[in-house]
């Protein structure tokens, strides 16, 4: 029982970490000299790195991506706190329904974020031929999988002594 | 001064008592005090008169102002002068276009009258929105265009306070006001979290209400059980209470007068 508990906690923490890295790191779109993410575009030349906020040509969709990424991170953290709370409050045999709902919402959120970014890629990057998705983008999709599996696990599991 | 007056009164009283008839001495005391006060005032006046030469008129404007094409922008200019505001106070605004070395004058204020030259570039676009009484020399430029990119210089003079350097503000005109970074983001995050919180609170309230409805039913069942199980003891308890009541009443009636007894008997 303790082993399962440990595994679930680690899984949840891993998804939180993934979400944080994906939201913060500047690697959603990489080109030879510059990297871009949902917050800023950084250009490196030999001497220094210049970062400037995302230009207004990106439109409002980038703000939706920002919002949903932040939302999923917050929900995942709240889910962890709720899991710890439910661990002590629930009666024997009951399921962690509340935590499961929060995790599912977080998973939905990050899916929406990644989906919008994938769809609007051309609008964001002016139909750039060169350049490719960075690791933050990939981590966002992996975080979606993790939070989804975590939510399902909370739905299935029952509290035992 | 507030502290000095009581002392003056006390000393005055003393003077009156000690040298009531000696008017000359009293008069000299008054004269000495008056001269001391005058000396204070003269010193203060000297300090105030000396100060302005050490300071100059100060003019405050913003460093950079952002405007949107087609909209209005307010260029604020505040000044501070140690002198009182005289009627000859003047304020002028001039404009130096971006990349140019020439300065054109677009506004002048003198003798309580604002002068707007209405030159070809700023024709009917400059408006005086300041208030000299509040030392506010702001103007408003209406219907901005990209040719308004440049530096606006504000200069004020308040005779005799005429030493002071003008202050400049740079105007940058944008194509259209972009959606402020983060407005949509904050709105989405706030709305979703707020909604989630509302739903949680609602569910909690509903659970509380459902819990309250069940409780009275439980109470009734407990009471009924109590009645059937403890009927005998209850009656005994009643009997005990009744006897106590009777005894107390008897006790009361003995003590009180006959007039009251009648009413007590009625109550029984």
CSV table of C-alpha atoms in Angstrom, one decimal:
chain,number,residue,atom,x,y,z
A,1,UNK,CA,0.0,0.0,0.0
A,2,UNK,CA,2.7,2.4,1.0
A,3,UNK,CA,4.5,1.6,-2.3
A,4,UNK,CA,1.4,2.5,-4.3
A,5,UNK,CA,1.1,5.8,-2.4
A,6,UNK,CA,4.7,6.7,-3.0
A,7,UNK,CA,4.4,5.9,-6.7
A,8,UNK,CA,1.3,8.1,-7.0
A,9,UNK,CA,2.9,11.0,-5.2
A,10,UNK,CA,6.0,10.8,-7.4
A,11,UNK,CA,3.9,10.6,-10.5
A,12,UNK,CA,1.9,13.6,-9.5
A,13,UNK,CA,5.1,15.5,-8.6
A,14,UNK,CA,6.6,14.6,-11.9
A,15,UNK,CA,3.6,16.0,-13.8
A,16,UNK,CA,3.9,19.2,-11.7
A,17,UNK,CA,7.6,19.5,-12.6
A,18,UNK,CA,6.9,18.9,-16.3
A,19,UNK,CA,4.2,21.6,-16.3
A,20,UNK,CA,6.6,24.1,-14.7
A,21,UNK,CA,9.4,23.4,-17.1
A,22,UNK,CA,7.1,23.6,-20.1
A,23,UNK,CA,5.6,26.9,-19.0
A,24,UNK,CA,8.8,28.6,-18.1
A,25,UNK,CA,11.5,27.4,-20.4
A,26,UNK,CA,12.1,29.3,-23.6
A,27,UNK,CA,12.0,26.3,-25.9
A,28,UNK,CA,8.6,26.0,-27.7
A,29,UNK,CA,10.0,26.9,-31.1
A,30,UNK,CA,13.7,26.8,-31.9
A,31,UNK,CA,15.5,28.2,-34.9
A,32,UNK,CA,19.2,28.4,-35.6
A,33,UNK,CA,19.8,31.6,-33.8
A,34,UNK,CA,16.7,32.2,-31.7
A,35,UNK,CA,14.3,30.4,-29.5
A,36,UNK,CA,10.8,31.4,-28.8
A,37,UNK,CA,8.2,30.4,-26.3
A,38,UNK,CA,4.8,31.7,-25.2
A,39,UNK,CA,6.4,34.6,-23.3
A,40,UNK,CA,9.3,35.9,-25.3
A,41,UNK,CA,11.6,35.5,-28.2
A,42,UNK,CA,15.3,35.3,-27.4
A,43,UNK,CA,18.0,35.9,-30.1
A,44,UNK,CA,21.6,34.9,-29.4
A,45,UNK,CA,24.5,36.3,-31.3
A,46,UNK,CA,28.2,35.8,-30.4
A,47,UNK,CA,28.2,38.2,-27.4
A,48,UNK,CA,24.9,38.3,-25.7
A,49,UNK,CA,21.3,37.1,-25.7
A,50,UNK,CA,18.5,39.6,-26.4
A,51,UNK,CA,15.1,38.7,-25.2
A,52,UNK,CA,12.1,40.7,-26.2
A,53,UNK,CA,8.4,40.0,-25.3
A,54,UNK,CA,6.2,38.3,-27.8
A,55,UNK,CA,5.2,40.8,-30.5
A,56,UNK,CA,1.7,41.9,-31.1
A,57,UNK,CA,1.7,40.1,-34.4
A,58,UNK,CA,1.1,36.9,-32.5
A,59,UNK,CA,-2.4,38.1,-31.7
A,60,UNK,CA,-4.5,37.1,-28.8
A,61,UNK,CA,-4.1,33.3,-29.2
A,62,UNK,CA,-0.8,33.4,-27.5
A,63,UNK,CA,-2.4,34.9,-24.5
A,64,UNK,CA,-4.9,32.0,-24.4
A,65,UNK,CA,-2.0,29.6,-24.5
A,66,UNK,CA,-0.3,31.5,-21.6
A,67,UNK,CA,-3.5,31.5,-19.6
A,68,UNK,CA,-4.2,27.7,-20.1
A,69,UNK,CA,-0.6,26.8,-19.3
A,70,UNK,CA,-0.7,28.8,-16.1
A,71,UNK,CA,-4.1,27.4,-15.2
A,72,UNK,CA,-3.0,23.8,-15.7
A,73,UNK,CA,0.1,24.4,-13.5
A,74,UNK,CA,-2.0,26.0,-10.8
A,75,UNK,CA,-4.6,23.2,-10.9
A,76,UNK,CA,-2.0,20.5,-10.7
A,77,UNK,CA,-0.5,22.1,-7.6
A,78,UNK,CA,-3.9,22.5,-6.0
A,79,UNK,CA,-4.6,18.9,-6.9
A,80,UNK,CA,-1.5,17.8,-5.0
A,81,UNK,CA,-2.6,19.7,-1.9
A,82,UNK,CA,-6.1,18.3,-2.3
A,83,UNK,CA,-4.7,14.8,-2.5
A,84,UNK,CA,-2.8,15.2,0.7
A,85,UNK,CA,-5.9,16.7,2.4
A,86,UNK,CA,-8.1,13.9,1.1
A,87,UNK,CA,-5.6,11.3,2.3
A,88,UNK,CA,-6.2,12.3,5.9
A,89,UNK,CA,-9.9,13.3,5.6
A,90,UNK,CA,-11.4,10.5,3.6
A,91,UNK,CA,-13.1,7.5,5.1
A,92,UNK,CA,-12.0,4.0,4.3
A,93,UNK,CA,-13.0,2.7,0.9
A,94,UNK,CA,-13.8,6.1,-0.6
A,95,UNK,CA,-12.3,7.4,-3.8
A,96,UNK,CA,-10.3,10.6,-4.4
A,97,UNK,CA,-12.9,12.1,-6.6
A,98,UNK,CA,-12.1,15.7,-5.9
A,99,UNK,CA,-8.4,15.3,-6.7
A,100,UNK,CA,-9.3,13.3,-9.8
A,101,UNK,CA,-11.5,16.1,-11.0
A,102,UNK,CA,-8.8,18.7,-10.5
A,103,UNK,CA,-6.2,16.6,-12.3
A,104,UNK,CA,-8.6,16.1,-15.2
A,105,UNK,CA,-9.2,19.8,-15.5
A,106,UNK,CA,-5.5,20.4,-15.4
A,107,UNK,CA,-5.0,17.8,-18.1
A,108,UNK,CA,-7.7,19.4,-20.2
A,109,UNK,CA,-6.1,22.8,-19.8
A,110,UNK,CA,-2.7,21.7,-20.9
A,111,UNK,CA,-4.2,19.9,-23.9
A,112,UNK,CA,-6.0,23.1,-24.9
A,113,UNK,CA,-2.8,25.1,-24.6
A,114,UNK,CA,-0.8,22.7,-26.7
A,115,UNK,CA,-3.6,22.4,-29.3
A,116,UNK,CA,-3.9,26.1,-29.7
A,117,UNK,CA,-0.2,26.4,-30.1
A,118,UNK,CA,0.0,23.7,-32.7
A,119,UNK,CA,-2.9,25.1,-34.7
A,120,UNK,CA,-1.7,28.7,-34.6
A,121,UNK,CA,2.0,27.8,-35.3
A,122,UNK,CA,1.9,29.4,-38.8
A,123,UNK,CA,0.3,32.6,-37.5
A,124,UNK,CA,2.8,32.9,-34.7
A,125,UNK,CA,5.9,32.3,-36.8
A,126,UNK,CA,4.9,33.9,-40.0
A,127,UNK,CA,4.9,30.7,-41.9
A,128,UNK,CA,8.5,30.0,-41.0
A,129,UNK,CA,9.9,27.2,-43.0
A,130,UNK,CA,13.0,26.8,-40.9
A,131,UNK,CA,12.8,26.1,-37.2
A,132,UNK,CA,11.2,23.3,-35.3
A,133,UNK,CA,9.3,22.6,-32.1
A,134,UNK,CA,11.4,22.8,-29.0
A,135,UNK,CA,11.5,20.5,-26.0
A,136,UNK,CA,9.1,22.7,-23.9
A,137,UNK,CA,6.4,22.0,-26.5
A,138,UNK,CA,7.0,18.2,-26.3
A,139,UNK,CA,7.0,18.4,-22.5
A,140,UNK,CA,3.6,20.1,-22.6
A,141,UNK,CA,2.1,17.1,-24.5
A,142,UNK,CA,3.9,14.6,-22.1
A,143,UNK,CA,2.5,16.6,-19.2
A,144,UNK,CA,-1.0,16.2,-20.7
A,145,UNK,CA,-0.5,12.4,-20.7
A,146,UNK,CA,0.9,12.4,-17.2
A,147,UNK,CA,-1.9,14.5,-15.7
A,148,UNK,CA,-4.5,12.4,-17.5
A,149,UNK,CA,-3.2,9.1,-16.3
A,150,UNK,CA,-2.8,10.6,-12.8
A,151,UNK,CA,-6.4,11.7,-12.8
A,152,UNK,CA,-7.6,8.3,-13.9
A,153,UNK,CA,-5.6,6.7,-11.1
A,154,UNK,CA,-7.2,8.9,-8.5
A,155,UNK,CA,-10.6,7.9,-9.9
A,156,UNK,CA,-9.8,4.2,-9.6
A,157,UNK,CA,-8.0,4.1,-6.3
A,158,UNK,CA,-9.7,3.7,-3.0
A,159,UNK,CA,-8.4,4.7,0.4
A,160,UNK,CA,-7.2,1.9,2.5
A,161,UNK,CA,-5.9,1.9,6.1
B,1,UNK,CA,4.9,81.4,20.6
B,2,UNK,CA,2.3,79.1,22.0
B,3,UNK,CA,4.6,78.3,24.8
B,4,UNK,CA,5.7,81.8,25.3
B,5,UNK,CA,2.3,83.3,25.9
B,6,UNK,CA,1.5,81.6,29.3
B,7,UNK,CA,4.9,82.7,30.5
B,8,UNK,CA,4.2,86.2,29.3
B,9,UNK,CA,0.9,86.2,31.2
B,10,UNK,CA,2.5,84.9,34.3
B,11,UNK,CA,5.4,87.4,34.1
B,12,UNK,CA,2.9,90.1,33.2
B,13,UNK,CA,0.9,89.3,36.3
B,14,UNK,CA,4.0,89.4,38.4
B,15,UNK,CA,4.9,92.7,37.0
B,16,UNK,CA,1.5,94.1,37.8
B,17,UNK,CA,1.6,92.9,41.3
B,18,UNK,CA,5.2,93.9,42.0
B,19,UNK,CA,5.4,97.2,40.2
B,20,UNK,CA,1.8,98.2,40.0
B,21,UNK,CA,2.4,101.9,40.2
B,22,UNK,CA,5.7,101.9,38.2
B,23,UNK,CA,4.3,102.4,34.7
B,24,UNK,CA,7.7,103.4,33.1
B,25,UNK,CA,9.2,100.0,34.0
B,26,UNK,CA,6.2,98.2,32.6
B,27,UNK,CA,6.4,100.2,29.4
B,28,UNK,CA,10.1,99.4,28.9
B,29,UNK,CA,9.5,95.7,29.5
B,30,UNK,CA,6.8,95.8,26.7
B,31,UNK,CA,9.2,97.6,24.4
B,32,UNK,CA,11.9,95.0,25.0
B,33,UNK,CA,9.6,92.1,24.2
B,34,UNK,CA,8.3,93.8,21.1
B,35,UNK,CA,11.7,94.4,19.8
B,36,UNK,CA,12.7,90.8,20.4
B,37,UNK,CA,9.6,89.7,18.4
B,38,UNK,CA,10.5,92.1,15.6
B,39,UNK,CA,14.0,90.8,15.5
B,40,UNK,CA,12.6,87.2,15.0
B,41,UNK,CA,10.5,88.4,12.1
B,42,UNK,CA,13.3,90.3,10.5
B,43,UNK,CA,15.6,87.2,10.7
B,44,UNK,CA,12.9,85.0,9.1
B,45,UNK,CA,12.3,87.5,6.3
B,46,UNK,CA,16.1,87.7,5.6
B,47,UNK,CA,16.2,83.9,5.3
B,48,UNK,CA,13.2,83.8,2.9
B,49,UNK,CA,14.7,86.6,0.8
B,50,UNK,CA,18.1,84.9,0.6
B,51,UNK,CA,16.7,81.5,-0.4
B,52,UNK,CA,15.5,82.1,-4.0
B,53,UNK,CA,18.9,83.0,-5.3
B,54,UNK,CA,20.1,79.6,-4.2
B,55,UNK,CA,17.3,77.7,-6.0
B,56,UNK,CA,15.7,78.1,-9.4
B,57,UNK,CA,12.4,77.3,-11.0
B,58,UNK,CA,11.9,73.6,-11.4
B,59,UNK,CA,10.0,72.1,-14.3
B,60,UNK,CA,8.7,68.5,-14.3
B,61,UNK,CA,7.5,66.5,-17.2
B,62,UNK,CA,7.4,62.8,-18.0
B,63,UNK,CA,10.3,61.2,-19.9
B,64,UNK,CA,8.3,59.3,-22.5
B,65,UNK,CA,4.7,59.4,-23.5
B,66,UNK,CA,3.0,56.8,-25.7
B,67,UNK,CA,0.2,57.7,-27.9
B,68,UNK,CA,-2.1,55.9,-30.4
B,69,UNK,CA,-2.6,57.2,-33.9
B,70,UNK,CA,-5.9,59.1,-34.2
B,71,UNK,CA,-6.4,59.5,-30.5
B,72,UNK,CA,-5.5,62.3,-28.0
B,73,UNK,CA,-2.6,62.5,-25.7
B,74,UNK,CA,-2.1,64.8,-22.7
B,75,UNK,CA,1.4,66.2,-22.2
B,76,UNK,CA,1.7,67.2,-18.6
B,77,UNK,CA,4.2,69.8,-17.3
B,78,UNK,CA,4.3,71.0,-13.7
B,79,UNK,CA,6.6,73.6,-12.3
B,80,UNK,CA,7.6,74.8,-8.9
B,81,UNK,CA,8.8,78.3,-8.0
B,82,UNK,CA,9.8,79.7,-4.6
B,83,UNK,CA,8.3,83.0,-5.5
B,84,UNK,CA,4.6,83.8,-5.4
B,85,UNK,CA,2.9,83.4,-8.8
B,86,UNK,CA,3.0,86.8,-10.4
B,87,UNK,CA,0.9,88.0,-13.2
B,88,UNK,CA,3.8,88.0,-15.5
B,89,UNK,CA,4.2,84.2,-15.3
B,90,UNK,CA,4.9,82.7,-18.8
B,91,UNK,CA,4.8,79.1,-20.0
B,92,UNK,CA,5.7,77.9,-23.5
B,93,UNK,CA,5.7,74.6,-25.4
B,94,UNK,CA,7.8,73.9,-28.4
B,95,UNK,CA,8.2,70.9,-30.6
B,96,UNK,CA,11.2,69.4,-32.2
B,97,UNK,CA,10.4,66.7,-34.8
B,98,UNK,CA,12.3,63.4,-34.7
B,99,UNK,CA,15.6,63.7,-36.6
B,100,UNK,CA,15.3,67.4,-37.0
B,101,UNK,CA,17.3,70.2,-35.3
B,102,UNK,CA,14.7,72.9,-35.6
B,103,UNK,CA,12.2,73.8,-32.9
B,104,UNK,CA,8.8,75.2,-33.6
B,105,UNK,CA,6.8,76.9,-30.9
B,106,UNK,CA,3.3,75.5,-30.5
B,107,UNK,CA,1.9,77.1,-27.3
B,108,UNK,CA,2.6,80.2,-25.2
B,109,UNK,CA,0.9,81.4,-22.0
B,110,UNK,CA,1.3,85.0,-20.8
B,111,UNK,CA,-0.6,87.3,-18.5
B,112,UNK,CA,-3.3,84.8,-17.9
B,113,UNK,CA,-4.0,84.3,-21.6
B,114,UNK,CA,-3.1,81.2,-23.6
B,115,UNK,CA,-1.8,81.7,-27.1
B,116,UNK,CA,-2.1,78.9,-29.6
B,117,UNK,CA,-0.5,79.9,-33.0
B,118,UNK,CA,-2.4,77.2,-35.0
B,119,UNK,CA,0.5,76.6,-37.4
B,120,UNK,CA,0.2,74.4,-40.4
B,121,UNK,CA,1.3,71.2,-38.6
B,122,UNK,CA,-0.6,71.6,-35.3
B,123,UNK,CA,-3.6,73.4,-36.7
B,124,UNK,CA,-6.6,73.1,-34.3
B,125,UNK,CA,-4.9,70.2,-32.5
B,126,UNK,CA,-3.4,71.9,-29.5
B,127,UNK,CA,-5.6,72.5,-26.4
B,128,UNK,CA,-4.8,74.2,-23.1
B,129,UNK,CA,-5.8,71.9,-20.3
B,130,UNK,CA,-3.6,73.3,-17.5
B,131,UNK,CA,-4.3,75.5,-14.5
B,132,UNK,CA,-1.7,78.2,-13.6
B,133,UNK,CA,-3.1,78.4,-10.1
B,134,UNK,CA,-2.1,74.8,-9.5
B,135,UNK,CA,1.2,75.3,-11.4
B,136,UNK,CA,0.0,72.9,-14.0
B,137,UNK,CA,1.0,73.8,-17.6
B,138,UNK,CA,-0.4,70.8,-19.5
B,139,UNK,CA,-1.5,70.8,-23.1
B,140,UNK,CA,-3.5,68.2,-25.1
B,141,UNK,CA,-2.6,67.2,-28.6
B,142,UNK,CA,-5.6,65.8,-30.5
B,143,UNK,CA,-5.8,63.4,-33.4
B,144,UNK,CA,-2.2,62.1,-33.3
B,145,UNK,CA,-0.3,61.2,-36.4
B,146,UNK,CA,3.1,59.7,-37.1
B,147,UNK,CA,4.6,63.1,-37.8
B,148,UNK,CA,4.1,64.0,-34.2
B,149,UNK,CA,6.9,61.7,-33.2
B,150,UNK,CA,9.5,63.8,-31.5
B,151,UNK,CA,10.4,65.9,-28.5
B,152,UNK,CA,8.1,68.4,-26.8
B,153,UNK,CA,9.9,71.0,-24.6
B,154,UNK,CA,8.1,72.8,-21.7
B,155,UNK,CA,9.5,76.0,-20.4
B,156,UNK,CA,8.2,78.3,-17.6
B,157,UNK,CA,9.3,81.6,-16.2
B,158,UNK,CA,8.0,83.3,-13.1
B,159,UNK,CA,9.5,86.8,-12.7
B,160,UNK,CA,11.7,87.4,-10.7
B,161,UNK,CA,12.4,83.7,-10.7
B,162,UNK,CA,13.6,83.2,-14.3
B,163,UNK,CA,16.5,80.9,-13.8
B,164,UNK,CA,15.6,77.3,-14.7
B,165,UNK,CA,16.2,74.8,-17.4
B,166,UNK,CA,13.3,73.6,-19.6
B,167,UNK,CA,12.2,70.0,-19.5
B,168,UNK,CA,11.4,67.8,-22.5
B,169,UNK,CA,9.1,64.8,-23.0
B,170,UNK,CA,9.4,62.4,-25.9
B,171,UNK,CA,6.3,61.4,-27.7
B,172,UNK,CA,6.0,58.0,-29.4
B,173,UNK,CA,3.0,57.3,-31.6
B,174,UNK,CA,1.9,53.7,-32.1
B,175,UNK,CA,-0.2,52.3,-35.0
B,176,UNK,CA,-3.0,50.9,-32.9
B,177,UNK,CA,-3.2,50.2,-29.2
B,178,UNK,CA,-2.2,46.6,-28.8
B,179,UNK,CA,-4.1,44.5,-26.4
B,180,UNK,CA,-2.2,45.0,-23.2
B,181,UNK,CA,0.0,42.0,-22.6
B,182,UNK,CA,-1.6,39.8,-20.1
B,183,UNK,CA,-5.1,41.1,-20.1
B,184,UNK,CA,-6.6,38.1,-21.9
B,185,UNK,CA,-4.3,35.8,-19.9
B,186,UNK,CA,-5.3,37.2,-16.6
B,187,UNK,CA,-9.0,37.2,-17.6
B,188,UNK,CA,-9.0,33.5,-18.5
B,189,UNK,CA,-7.1,32.4,-15.5
B,190,UNK,CA,-9.2,34.5,-13.1
B,191,UNK,CA,-12.5,33.4,-14.7
B,192,UNK,CA,-11.8,29.7,-14.6
B,193,UNK,CA,-10.4,29.7,-11.1
B,194,UNK,CA,-13.2,31.9,-9.9
B,195,UNK,CA,-15.8,29.5,-11.4
B,196,UNK,CA,-14.1,26.5,-9.9
B,197,UNK,CA,-14.1,28.1,-6.5
B,198,UNK,CA,-17.8,29.1,-6.9
B,199,UNK,CA,-18.7,25.5,-7.8
B,200,UNK,CA,-16.8,24.1,-4.8
B,201,UNK,CA,-18.5,26.5,-2.4
B,202,UNK,CA,-21.9,25.7,-3.9
B,203,UNK,CA,-21.4,22.0,-3.5
B,204,UNK,CA,-20.3,22.5,0.1
B,205,UNK,CA,-23.3,24.7,0.8
B,206,UNK,CA,-25.7,22.1,-0.7
B,207,UNK,CA,-24.0,19.4,1.4
B,208,UNK,CA,-24.5,21.5,4.5
B,209,UNK,CA,-28.2,22.1,3.7
B,210,UNK,CA,-28.8,18.4,3.0
B,211,UNK,CA,-27.2,17.5,6.3
B,212,UNK,CA,-29.4,20.0,8.3
B,213,UNK,CA,-32.6,18.6,6.8
B,214,UNK,CA,-31.8,15.1,8.1
B,215,UNK,CA,-31.1,16.1,11.7
B,216,UNK,CA,-34.7,17.0,13.0
B,217,UNK,CA,-35.9,13.5,11.9
B,218,UNK,CA,-33.1,11.9,14.0
B,219,UNK,CA,-34.0,14.1,17.0
B,220,UNK,CA,-37.7,13.1,16.9
B,221,UNK,CA,-36.8,9.4,16.9
B,222,UNK,CA,-34.5,9.9,19.9
B,223,UNK,CA,-37.2,11.7,21.8
B,224,UNK,CA,-39.7,9.0,21.1
B,225,UNK,CA,-37.3,6.4,22.4
B,226,UNK,CA,-36.7,8.4,25.5
B,227,UNK,CA,-40.4,8.7,26.2
B,228,UNK,CA,-41.1,5.0,25.9
B,229,UNK,CA,-38.0,3.9,27.8
B,230,UNK,CA,-38.0,6.3,30.6
B,231,UNK,CA,-41.7,7.0,31.2
B,232,UNK,CA,-41.6,5.8,34.8
B,233,UNK,CA,-38.7,7.9,35.8
B,234,UNK,CA,-40.2,10.9,34.1
B,235,UNK,CA,-43.3,10.7,36.1
B,236,UNK,CA,-41.3,10.4,39.2
B,237,UNK,CA,-39.4,13.4,38.3
B,238,UNK,CA,-42.7,15.2,37.8
B,239,UNK,CA,-43.9,14.2,41.1
B,240,UNK,CA,-40.7,15.4,42.7
B,241,UNK,CA,-41.1,18.8,41.0
B,242,UNK,CA,-44.7,19.1,42.0
B,243,UNK,CA,-43.9,18.6,45.7
B,244,UNK,CA,-41.1,21.0,45.6
B,245,UNK,CA,-43.4,23.6,44.0
B,246,UNK,CA,-46.2,23.1,46.6
B,247,UNK,CA,-43.7,23.4,49.5
B,248,UNK,CA,-42.2,26.6,48.1
B,249,UNK,CA,-45.6,28.1,47.6
B,250,UNK,CA,-46.7,27.3,51.1
B,251,UNK,CA,-43.5,28.9,52.4
B,252,UNK,CA,-44.2,32.1,50.4
B,253,UNK,CA,-47.8,32.4,51.5
B,254,UNK,CA,-46.9,32.1,55.2
B,255,UNK,CA,-44.5,35.0,55.0
B,256,UNK,CA,-46.6,37.4,53.0
B,257,UNK,CA,-49.7,39.4,54.2
B,258,UNK,CA,-53.3,38.3,53.9
B,259,UNK,CA,-54.0,40.5,51.0
B,260,UNK,CA,-51.6,38.8,48.8
B,261,UNK,CA,-52.7,35.3,49.9
B,262,UNK,CA,-56.0,35.6,48.0
B,263,UNK,CA,-54.3,36.2,44.7
B,264,UNK,CA,-51.8,33.3,45.4
B,265,UNK,CA,-54.7,30.9,46.0
B,266,UNK,CA,-56.2,31.9,42.7
B,267,UNK,CA,-53.0,31.1,41.0
B,268,UNK,CA,-52.8,27.7,42.5
